[in-house]
XYZ file of C-alpha atoms in Angstrom:
665
model
C 26.133 -7.624 6.571
C 22.263 -7.424 7.535
C 22.053 -3.677 6.144
C 24.161 -5.796 2.764
C 21.955 -8.704 2.438
C 18.307 -6.974 3.109
C 20.213 -4.485 0.154
C 21.142 -7.466 -1.998
C 17.326 -8.830 -1.476
C 15.889 -5.654 -3.221
C 17.918 -5.301 -6.186
C 16.913 -8.604 -6.530
C 12.836 -7.906 -6.069
C 13.681 -4.883 -8.388
C 15.070 -7.237 -10.575
C 12.478 -9.350 -11.330
C 9.614 -7.371 -10.755
C 11.073 -5.792 -14.168
C 11.807 -8.585 -15.643
C 7.976 -8.893 -15.295
C 6.711 -5.895 -16.199
C 8.846 -6.013 -18.865
C 7.796 -9.069 -20.664
C 4.576 -9.415 -18.955
C 3.405 -6.120 -19.085
C -0.759 -5.878 -18.488
C 0.878 -7.652 -14.660
C 2.714 -3.545 -15.317
C -0.070 -1.931 -15.847
C -2.993 -3.354 -13.993
C -5.099 -0.733 -13.540
C -5.356 1.220 -16.826
C -5.108 -1.544 -19.284
C -8.535 -2.747 -17.926
C -11.017 -2.432 -20.378
C -13.655 0.209 -19.666
C -16.599 -1.974 -20.447
C -15.811 -4.028 -17.854
C -15.291 -2.099 -15.069
C -18.694 -0.204 -15.902
C -20.376 -3.482 -15.614
C -18.632 -4.108 -11.619
C -20.662 -3.056 -9.913
C -18.922 -4.769 -6.338
C -15.727 -2.857 -5.661
C -14.171 -1.078 -8.890
C -14.938 1.966 -11.312
C -12.773 2.754 -14.055
C -10.512 5.573 -13.857
C -11.152 9.042 -13.852
C -8.799 9.128 -17.646
C -7.393 5.796 -18.414
C -7.171 6.102 -22.407
C -3.188 6.707 -22.706
C -1.919 8.536 -26.048
C 0.594 6.998 -27.294
C 3.699 9.388 -26.038
C 3.141 8.560 -22.917
C 3.063 4.578 -23.463
C 6.415 5.698 -25.116
C 7.605 7.419 -22.098
C 7.859 4.640 -19.919
C 6.851 1.282 -21.813
C 10.770 1.837 -24.175
C 13.834 1.421 -21.234
C 14.243 -1.294 -18.779
C 13.407 0.025 -15.562
C 12.208 3.339 -17.424
C 8.914 3.413 -15.332
C 10.848 4.654 -12.342
C 11.736 7.384 -13.788
C 9.236 8.418 -14.629
C 7.121 7.658 -11.634
C 10.055 10.582 -10.236
C 8.581 13.173 -13.357
C 4.814 12.670 -12.978
C 3.004 16.162 -11.039
C 0.688 16.117 -9.011
C -1.894 17.566 -12.456
C -0.938 13.966 -13.382
C -1.774 11.602 -10.978
C -4.431 13.648 -9.842
C -6.612 13.301 -12.973
C -5.381 9.496 -12.939
C -6.042 8.572 -9.658
C -7.999 11.283 -7.629
C -7.566 13.783 -5.480
C -7.370 11.311 -1.790
C -4.123 10.280 -3.506
C -3.154 13.896 -3.828
C -3.613 13.282 0.207
C -2.322 10.586 0.737
C 1.891 11.136 -1.164
C 1.714 14.819 0.395
C 0.804 13.462 4.070
C 3.756 10.960 2.968
C 5.808 14.126 1.032
C 5.654 15.374 5.279
C 6.804 12.669 7.399
C 10.171 12.529 4.863
C 11.195 15.861 5.411
C 10.139 15.778 8.889
C 12.383 12.489 8.756
C 15.202 14.168 7.056
C 15.009 17.323 9.819
C 15.579 14.556 12.958
C 17.355 12.695 10.642
C 20.297 15.340 10.746
C 19.170 16.779 14.118
C 19.832 13.221 15.742
C 23.090 12.120 13.570
C 24.341 15.795 14.160
C 23.643 16.495 17.539
C 22.717 13.180 19.364
C 24.755 10.309 18.691
C 27.988 12.097 19.281
C 26.529 13.225 22.615
C 25.625 8.960 23.112
C 28.974 8.741 22.065
C 31.045 11.316 24.629
C 29.911 7.611 27.216
C 31.784 4.953 28.646
C 29.468 3.022 29.982
C 29.443 0.297 27.151
C 33.090 1.320 25.232
C 33.686 -1.948 26.872
C 31.694 -3.811 25.247
C 31.596 -7.049 22.498
C 29.343 -4.641 19.954
C 29.718 -1.280 18.295
C 26.360 -0.791 18.380
C 25.896 -0.225 22.267
C 27.771 3.140 21.963
C 25.839 4.956 20.249
C 22.546 3.985 22.468
C 21.411 6.559 24.907
C 22.214 3.859 27.012
C 25.529 4.455 27.291
C 25.893 7.392 29.070
C 25.540 7.146 32.617
C 22.429 8.585 34.922
C 24.467 10.981 36.133
C 25.505 13.037 32.892
C 25.546 16.816 32.659
C 24.196 16.233 29.014
C 20.883 14.385 29.407
C 18.910 16.967 28.919
C 19.387 17.754 25.186
C 17.949 13.901 25.385
C 14.693 15.760 26.586
C 15.064 18.932 24.170
C 15.097 17.630 20.924
C 12.327 15.338 22.233
C 9.862 17.928 22.871
C 10.469 19.908 19.438
C 9.967 16.896 17.242
C 6.888 16.650 19.261
C 6.288 20.681 18.577
C 7.789 20.368 14.242
C 5.753 17.128 13.877
C 2.194 19.121 14.662
C 3.300 21.788 12.478
C 4.906 19.883 9.586
C 1.062 17.375 10.341
C -1.075 21.028 10.627
C 0.474 22.074 7.183
C -0.602 19.304 5.950
C -4.122 19.291 6.632
C -4.653 22.900 6.165
C -3.583 22.332 2.691
C -6.143 19.817 2.333
C -9.062 21.534 3.906
C -7.546 24.638 1.217
C -8.102 22.100 -1.507
C -11.872 22.502 -3.969
C -14.007 19.684 -2.786
C -14.698 17.758 -6.635
C -18.477 17.858 -5.785
C -20.827 19.392 -4.119
C -22.683 18.644 -0.767
C -26.169 19.684 -1.438
C -27.653 15.566 -0.387
C -28.367 14.695 2.811
C -28.562 10.525 3.669
C -31.733 10.180 6.581
C -31.670 7.407 9.070
C -34.350 5.597 10.964
C -37.183 6.522 8.626
C -40.316 3.961 9.173
C -40.364 1.189 6.763
C -44.283 2.775 5.552
C -43.059 5.990 4.292
C -43.330 6.731 1.555
C -41.308 9.626 -1.292
C -44.183 11.273 -1.417
C -44.966 12.405 2.680
C -40.960 13.218 2.891
C -41.041 15.470 0.335
C -43.931 16.625 2.035
C -41.978 16.990 4.694
C -39.537 18.820 3.968
C -41.163 21.075 1.922
C -43.454 22.992 4.458
C -41.596 22.042 7.605
C -38.259 24.204 5.053
C -41.026 26.320 2.599
C -36.975 28.046 1.375
C -35.825 25.640 1.106
C -37.089 23.370 -2.199
C -36.344 19.412 -2.164
C -35.424 18.115 -5.994
C -35.567 14.457 -5.560
C -36.016 11.630 -2.729
C -34.600 8.600 -3.376
C -35.594 5.153 -0.276
C -33.098 2.598 -0.226
C -33.896 -1.325 0.002
C -32.221 -4.146 1.005
C -30.614 -4.723 -3.401
C -27.518 -6.979 -2.064
C -28.896 -10.456 -4.018
C -30.147 -7.832 -7.664
C -26.906 -6.736 -7.072
C -24.534 -10.636 -7.074
C -27.556 -11.468 -10.197
C -27.173 -8.683 -13.024
C -23.418 -9.161 -12.438
C -23.545 -12.075 -13.226
C -25.906 -11.178 -15.594
C -24.044 -9.137 -16.869
C -21.071 -11.035 -17.206
C -22.679 -13.641 -19.200
C -23.301 -11.250 -21.646
C -19.989 -10.142 -21.588
C -18.841 -14.291 -22.626
C -21.808 -14.477 -24.703
C -20.083 -11.478 -26.624
C -17.167 -12.486 -27.350
C -17.894 -16.518 -28.691
C -19.813 -14.812 -31.039
C -17.366 -12.394 -31.833
C -15.295 -15.538 -32.109
C -17.635 -17.308 -34.636
C -18.355 -13.876 -36.691
C -14.552 -13.785 -37.874
C -14.360 -18.338 -37.734
C -17.375 -19.670 -38.414
C -16.789 -22.600 -36.181
C -18.257 -22.662 -32.750
C -16.091 -22.715 -29.862
C -17.013 -25.488 -27.018
C -16.077 -25.310 -24.128
C -15.749 -27.748 -20.424
C -18.585 -25.399 -17.780
C -16.786 -27.268 -15.189
C -14.411 -25.140 -12.683
C -10.272 -25.708 -13.970
C -12.060 -27.674 -16.962
C -9.231 -26.218 -19.253
C -7.119 -27.923 -16.459
C -4.915 -31.720 -18.781
C -6.311 -32.996 -15.187
C -10.563 -32.224 -16.113
C -9.223 -32.496 -20.542
C -12.440 -35.932 -20.288
C -15.396 -34.094 -19.619
C -17.579 -33.518 -22.208
C -18.259 -30.077 -23.732
C -20.755 -28.060 -24.292
C -21.745 -24.607 -27.002
C -20.820 -21.735 -25.397
C -22.869 -19.507 -27.536
C -25.650 -22.167 -26.063
C -23.570 -22.602 -22.989
C -23.560 -18.306 -22.014
C -27.213 -17.683 -23.856
C -28.721 -20.463 -21.727
C -26.765 -18.478 -18.540
C -27.952 -15.560 -19.498
C -31.645 -16.227 -20.257
C -31.580 -17.412 -16.968
C -30.208 -15.356 -15.187
C -32.738 -12.543 -16.887
C -35.185 -14.303 -15.082
C -34.222 -14.389 -11.935
C -32.872 -10.524 -11.895
C -36.534 -9.069 -13.059
C -38.304 -12.041 -10.027
C -36.131 -9.655 -7.403
C -36.673 -6.823 -9.022
C -40.532 -6.450 -8.277
C -39.830 -7.966 -4.748
C -37.156 -5.100 -4.000
C -39.981 -2.315 -3.041
C -41.191 -4.702 0.079
C -37.462 -5.153 1.348
C -37.751 -1.101 2.421
C -34.561 -0.192 4.707
C -35.438 3.465 6.327
C -33.292 5.080 5.306
C -33.340 7.921 2.545
C -31.330 10.779 -0.189
C -33.240 13.347 -0.263
C -31.762 15.812 -2.757
C -31.820 19.945 -2.523
C -31.079 22.937 -4.568
C -27.923 23.368 -3.585
C -25.526 23.020 -0.625
C -27.013 26.267 1.421
C -30.579 24.815 1.550
C -28.772 21.543 2.567
C -26.652 22.895 5.393
C -30.213 25.222 6.291
C -31.479 21.537 7.328
C -28.856 20.322 8.769
C -28.711 22.381 11.615
C -31.237 22.473 12.739
C -30.695 18.142 12.544
C -27.533 18.600 14.501
C -28.576 22.362 16.718
C -30.380 18.896 18.575
C -27.692 16.951 19.590
C -27.730 15.250 22.777
C -26.874 12.661 24.919
C -29.930 11.204 24.745
C -31.867 8.784 21.982
C -35.078 11.138 21.145
C -34.087 15.525 20.531
C -37.161 16.069 21.767
C -37.045 14.632 25.771
C -33.615 16.556 26.813
C -34.367 19.851 24.422
C -37.977 20.093 24.830
C -38.638 20.394 21.623
C -38.953 18.576 17.321
C -37.209 19.925 14.164
C -39.006 21.607 12.971
C -43.239 20.279 12.219
C -44.641 19.629 9.730
C -48.812 17.500 9.049
C -46.107 14.405 8.817
C -44.198 14.333 11.636
C -45.586 12.426 13.799
C -46.201 9.960 10.810
C -43.115 10.463 9.040
C -41.267 10.080 13.606
C -39.092 12.781 12.813
C -37.729 12.889 16.283
C -36.308 9.423 15.640
C -34.494 10.620 12.501
C -30.757 11.262 12.391
C -29.434 13.666 9.263
C -26.042 13.501 7.131
C -24.873 14.908 4.496
C -24.646 11.814 1.756
C -21.903 10.360 1.021
C -21.109 10.333 -2.632
C -22.805 7.356 -4.401
C -19.159 5.977 -5.210
C -18.081 5.895 -1.473
C -20.880 3.694 -0.577
C -21.816 0.493 -0.226
C -24.506 -0.495 -1.257
C -24.883 -3.711 -0.996
C -24.162 -3.270 3.175
C -27.016 -0.412 3.888
C -29.736 -3.902 4.357
C -26.748 -4.679 7.133
C -27.973 -2.732 10.446
C -29.248 -2.126 13.513
C -28.026 -4.493 16.494
C -27.252 -7.515 13.229
C -24.530 -4.861 13.050
C -23.079 -4.182 16.432
C -22.999 -8.493 16.631
C -21.513 -8.790 13.922
C -19.039 -6.344 14.087
C -18.226 -7.630 18.383
C -17.870 -10.911 17.266
C -15.120 -10.159 14.371
C -13.288 -8.397 16.233
C -12.830 -10.695 19.096
C -12.057 -13.419 17.042
C -9.131 -11.479 14.925
C -8.161 -10.180 18.410
C -8.146 -14.371 20.311
C -6.684 -15.139 16.630
C -3.519 -12.327 16.449
C -2.933 -12.989 20.377
C -2.274 -16.930 20.622
C -1.152 -17.689 17.240
C 0.327 -15.478 15.180
C 2.981 -13.366 17.602
C 6.758 -14.798 16.057
C 7.623 -15.188 19.312
C 5.498 -17.500 20.153
C 6.180 -19.244 17.072
C 9.932 -19.606 16.946
C 8.913 -20.745 21.152
C 6.899 -23.580 19.749
C 9.198 -24.617 17.043
C 12.044 -24.444 19.780
C 10.258 -27.474 21.694
C 10.481 -29.703 18.699
C 14.174 -28.679 18.374
C 14.752 -27.329 15.534
C 16.636 -24.509 15.599
C 19.120 -25.625 17.144
C 21.444 -26.805 14.884
C 21.411 -22.933 13.066
C 21.538 -21.874 16.073
C 25.386 -23.798 16.734
C 25.844 -22.072 13.510
C 26.325 -18.072 15.771
C 25.911 -16.320 12.471
C 25.702 -11.960 13.163
C 23.250 -13.250 9.252
C 20.855 -16.112 11.414
C 20.706 -14.107 14.258
C 20.116 -11.324 13.659
C 18.866 -11.174 9.218
C 16.369 -13.643 10.038
C 14.205 -12.561 13.339
C 13.516 -8.941 12.059
C 12.640 -10.842 8.680
C 10.161 -13.082 10.624
C 9.078 -10.515 12.288
C 8.223 -8.061 9.167
C 7.042 -10.919 7.768
C 4.124 -11.385 9.938
C 3.716 -8.125 10.207
C 2.945 -8.035 6.542
C 0.454 -10.830 6.937
C -1.117 -9.009 9.459
C -2.846 -6.784 6.951
C -4.006 -9.120 5.215
C -6.516 -10.390 8.438
C -7.260 -7.784 9.497
C -8.407 -6.461 5.546
C -11.440 -9.509 5.305
C -11.836 -9.003 9.550
C -13.252 -5.573 8.122
C -15.013 -6.221 5.422
C -17.098 -8.979 6.986
C -18.184 -6.084 9.060
C -19.986 -4.693 6.161
C -19.920 -0.898 7.062
C -21.704 0.826 4.835
C -19.310 3.416 2.827
C -15.730 2.951 1.740
C -14.601 5.518 3.916
C -15.775 4.422 7.255
C -14.272 0.835 6.075
C -10.922 2.421 5.172
C -10.966 4.212 8.103
C -12.036 0.592 10.461
C -9.410 -0.850 8.743
C -6.620 1.744 9.283
C -6.962 1.942 13.767
C -7.265 -1.490 13.986
C -4.399 -2.545 11.665
C -2.531 0.065 13.102
C -3.603 -0.868 17.304
C -2.492 -4.968 16.632
C 0.404 -3.987 14.231
C 2.282 -1.133 17.060
C 1.950 -3.772 19.552
C 2.804 -6.379 17.710
C 6.140 -5.365 16.794
C 7.256 -2.246 19.142
C 5.458 -2.384 22.654
C 5.858 -5.994 22.930
C 9.359 -6.053 21.860
C 9.974 -3.186 23.300
C 8.443 -5.068 26.761
C 10.744 -8.048 26.530
C 7.335 -9.984 26.388
C 6.504 -13.286 24.357
C 2.428 -12.015 22.650
C -0.792 -10.554 23.916
C -1.260 -13.307 26.294
C 1.926 -12.094 28.741
C 0.967 -8.700 28.811
C -2.645 -9.003 30.126
C -1.461 -11.942 32.620
C 0.354 -9.580 33.185
C -1.755 -6.874 33.706
C -5.024 -8.421 35.888
C -3.186 -11.810 36.866
C -1.714 -10.972 40.166
C -0.462 -14.531 41.051
C 1.638 -14.290 38.184
C 4.158 -11.700 39.801
C 4.493 -13.670 42.671
C 4.557 -16.885 40.128
C 7.658 -15.412 38.318
C 9.971 -12.200 37.558
C 9.087 -9.741 34.833
C 13.383 -8.259 34.061
C 12.609 -5.483 33.403
C 15.689 -4.647 34.018
C 16.261 -5.835 30.493
C 14.366 -3.654 28.768
C 16.740 -1.498 26.223
C 19.103 -3.532 26.057
C 21.340 -2.909 22.943
C 20.902 -5.362 21.033
C 17.421 -4.719 20.911
C 17.894 -1.809 19.942
C 19.881 -3.442 17.006
C 16.653 -5.014 16.680
C 13.918 -2.939 15.372
C 17.182 -0.984 13.332
C 16.718 -4.271 11.810
C 13.693 -4.347 10.796
C 13.269 -0.910 10.109
C 16.222 -1.686 7.564
C 14.478 -5.019 6.349
C 10.359 -3.437 5.613
C 12.498 -0.185 3.257
C 13.877 -3.280 1.557
C 12.423 -6.540 1.097
C 9.351 -4.639 2.284
C 9.429 -1.907 -0.789
C 10.507 -5.261 -2.757
C 7.738 -6.779 -2.466
C 4.841 -4.003 -2.354
C 6.237 -3.650 -6.343
C 5.485 -7.458 -6.392
C 2.715 -7.579 -5.141
C 2.599 -11.257 -5.022
C -0.933 -11.803 -2.469
C -2.059 -10.566 -5.894
C -0.202 -12.216 -8.472
C -1.365 -15.237 -6.385
C -4.450 -13.962 -6.366
C -5.199 -13.490 -10.569
C -3.779 -17.974 -10.463
C -5.901 -19.055 -8.869
C -9.363 -17.002 -10.805
C -7.365 -17.553 -13.968
C -7.522 -21.177 -12.800
C -11.281 -21.571 -12.348
C -12.440 -20.198 -14.746
C -14.168 -22.456 -17.304
C -13.541 -20.414 -19.956
C -11.499 -17.963 -22.570
C -13.883 -15.445 -22.038
C -14.121 -16.047 -18.378
C -9.984 -15.755 -18.428
C -10.472 -12.394 -20.229
C -13.076 -11.115 -17.770
C -10.784 -12.251 -14.851
C -7.465 -10.231 -17.232
C -10.278 -7.172 -16.921
C -11.130 -7.450 -13.455
C -7.853 -7.813 -11.564
C -6.321 -4.829 -10.411
C -8.976 -3.591 -7.417
C -8.843 -0.290 -5.873
C -6.168 1.211 -3.392
C -6.716 0.293 0.235
C -5.488 3.278 1.991
C -6.856 1.874 5.721
C -3.577 -0.423 4.843
C -1.276 1.826 3.474
C -2.149 4.548 6.497
C -1.545 2.187 9.309
C 1.603 0.383 8.032
C 3.534 3.373 6.817
C 2.350 4.891 10.879
C 3.519 1.676 12.280
C 7.104 1.748 11.162
C 6.894 6.067 11.012
C 6.195 5.349 14.897
C 9.188 2.627 14.850
C 11.260 5.135 14.144
C 10.286 7.338 15.966
C 10.234 5.852 19.423
C 13.769 4.943 19.205
C 14.972 8.353 17.191
C 16.473 9.156 20.685
C 17.597 6.790 22.785
C 19.138 4.952 18.999
C 19.667 6.924 16.929
C 21.305 4.836 14.471
C 17.560 3.779 13.299
C 16.210 7.602 11.768
C 18.810 6.560 8.954
C 17.020 4.340 7.591
C 13.409 5.486 8.246
C 14.222 7.435 6.502
C 14.946 5.111 3.459
C 11.649 3.945 4.296
C 9.038 6.144 4.197
C 11.521 7.752 0.649
C 11.332 4.328 -0.305
C 7.399 3.854 -0.076
C 6.838 7.401 -0.820
C 8.053 5.621 -4.546
C 6.526 2.423 -4.534
C 3.238 3.918 -3.731
C 2.463 6.427 -6.647
C 4.237 3.503 -9.121
C 0.997 2.001 -7.631
C -0.641 4.639 -7.703
C -0.570 5.530 -11.700
C 0.088 1.962 -12.905
C -1.394 -1.268 -10.129
C -5.099 0.122 -8.644
C -7.954 1.931 -9.210
C -8.867 4.812 -7.616
C -11.103 5.378 -5.119
C -13.184 7.767 -3.525
C -12.842 8.628 0.933
C -14.072 11.429 2.864
C -11.392 13.714 4.277
C -12.054 11.626 7.407
C -9.608 8.563 6.087
C -6.817 11.338 5.957
C -7.340 13.139 9.034
C -7.519 10.486 11.351
C -4.187 9.442 10.340
C -2.869 12.664 11.546
C -4.275 11.666 14.645
C -2.574 8.740 14.678
C 0.939 9.934 13.527
C 1.119 12.193 16.888
C 0.936 9.832 17.902
C 4.684 9.146 16.899
C 6.736 11.796 18.533
C 4.523 11.270 22.047
C 5.286 7.288 21.975
C 8.920 8.547 21.765
C 8.137 10.748 25.032
C 7.255 7.335 27.149
C 9.530 5.341 25.785
C 12.812 8.311 27.320
C 10.620 8.410 30.640
C 10.644 5.174 30.914
C 13.903 4.066 30.091
C 15.585 7.384 32.251
C 12.865 6.054 34.858
C 14.489 2.246 34.694
C 18.089 3.608 35.005
C 18.222 5.255 37.574
C 15.795 2.354 39.650
C 18.753 0.089 38.267
C 21.474 2.752 40.049
C 18.904 2.724 42.806
C 20.029 -0.913 43.383
C 23.105 -0.873 42.298
C 23.959 1.503 45.472
C 21.689 -0.797 48.169
C 23.168 -3.815 46.915
C 26.639 -2.236 47.426
C 25.603 -0.683 50.806
C 25.078 -4.255 52.090
C 28.602 -6.050 50.781
C 30.095 -2.506 52.298
C 28.010 -3.752 56.056
C 27.900 -7.736 55.064
C 32.609 -7.094 55.013
C 32.714 -5.321 58.098
C 30.736 -7.202 60.205
């Protein structure tokens, strides 16, 4: 019944998306219809597609019929995705395909071997729910077939390592799009000049030719002002074209939401005069800020050399001196290659690495560094932990609702749809809100590059989702608050009782199966609709002052694909499936269904809905490392289950002996 209900919801969501896509075509291909000029002007977090011109043949292929986009994304080859979305999309989709193959193999073995073995037991044969007979709990502690579960858990770990190793080897074999001939130098004296730095490299490394030296400055305010100036200029050109066509000046309401009926009585102004004045004022501010920028150096520099070999030679010299001490010479006994400017430039304090791609850098965040960055990072993450610990755990919300007897009338219904569908849907809803909270907290950390931002987002999201979705429900704990009290509070166990014998009950496995079903069907449908993005788009359209600004919003409503959030979300469900693949093998086919639908949805969104993101390999390698945790957690869960079962068996034997002694007395 729960599967049928989730499937109906999935069909409804897909039909709604197809109708919206057919009726409001731009919503279905945001990243393809965006004006190139609009994206080039936006220097904050977006940039144009690598090939944004669509042929009429391609347009006709996926525009013609209802749901014609579905066969189109199935037929898309790797080269087409690479040309639109970049190499990062290829790495991401390849990772999903390897997980798909892994889950397919595990599905065959789980349904063909583990499930029949579990059903040979008779501990839960008289249980009211048939589902319990499919779990490991149906086998007795001394069953001769229990060794199969451990063997298959180890085989799953080995297979996961082999497949992910194949994925990483293919990722490294792919040719890089750009050569690394630039170095990024940190901890420079703020009084250093480009000529001093170039002289140092020329003298210290005479075999290396320095082509360019670029110092970094605090340009956050300048970038914001320039973006607003370009936006005002574009709005001005829009109304100038209208004036040429209609020969009538356009009037606008300069207030926020001025086009709404509630603000229609406000006096209107001439659009060309308004945006012309605004552009001139912003141009003056931009020129003033540009004059002040050289007064705020950041102690950072980009060094461009003739080729990659020279960059590697210099980088090797600095990396050879890395040690535990903050000063290289204090532990290694020597400094890097010297020059006449070494002492003035404090070369022994430098931190040198390959320079990230310009599109991978958040130039406006380079001014946030040192102690202030670490304080910001700690405060934001402490706040995130507090919020997630005490407020967003689903069980806490349910308990709070129960205090007001809101759920009593629902409980009286005694319906399996109510008792099974809505708890898992609630857990999925809160776990779906979690990426948004982690996303904005990560933005507030002001990372210097997209790669470090996405890596931080992926790690935090995976950690919190794992606790919310897998660890706490499996241990029967209501929240991180109870978990920490159980770990560190000495009086907690004496005042209360943790019923660990209730962990891994048959119904608990059914809960996780229902969660994976909801994530596969409801989650995939919601990702197609992208409701948060649609709501944000509606709000931005309402706040626009004029038709020109509304056009600007339409041209800039596509955002970069958040690989960190998508990796974290996918790995969470994958870990849940792997953790219960032995204990509850019925979960694996639905995990395969989730990964298949997720792969198709991501192919569509990468191609049609999101702009490409340029990242380093560290993000994709980080996802591989986190995926390796899934089969390890499976082994831990199996060990934990075995220890609990053995402890319960011993306790029951002791109770039986005591009862027999009392009877004899």
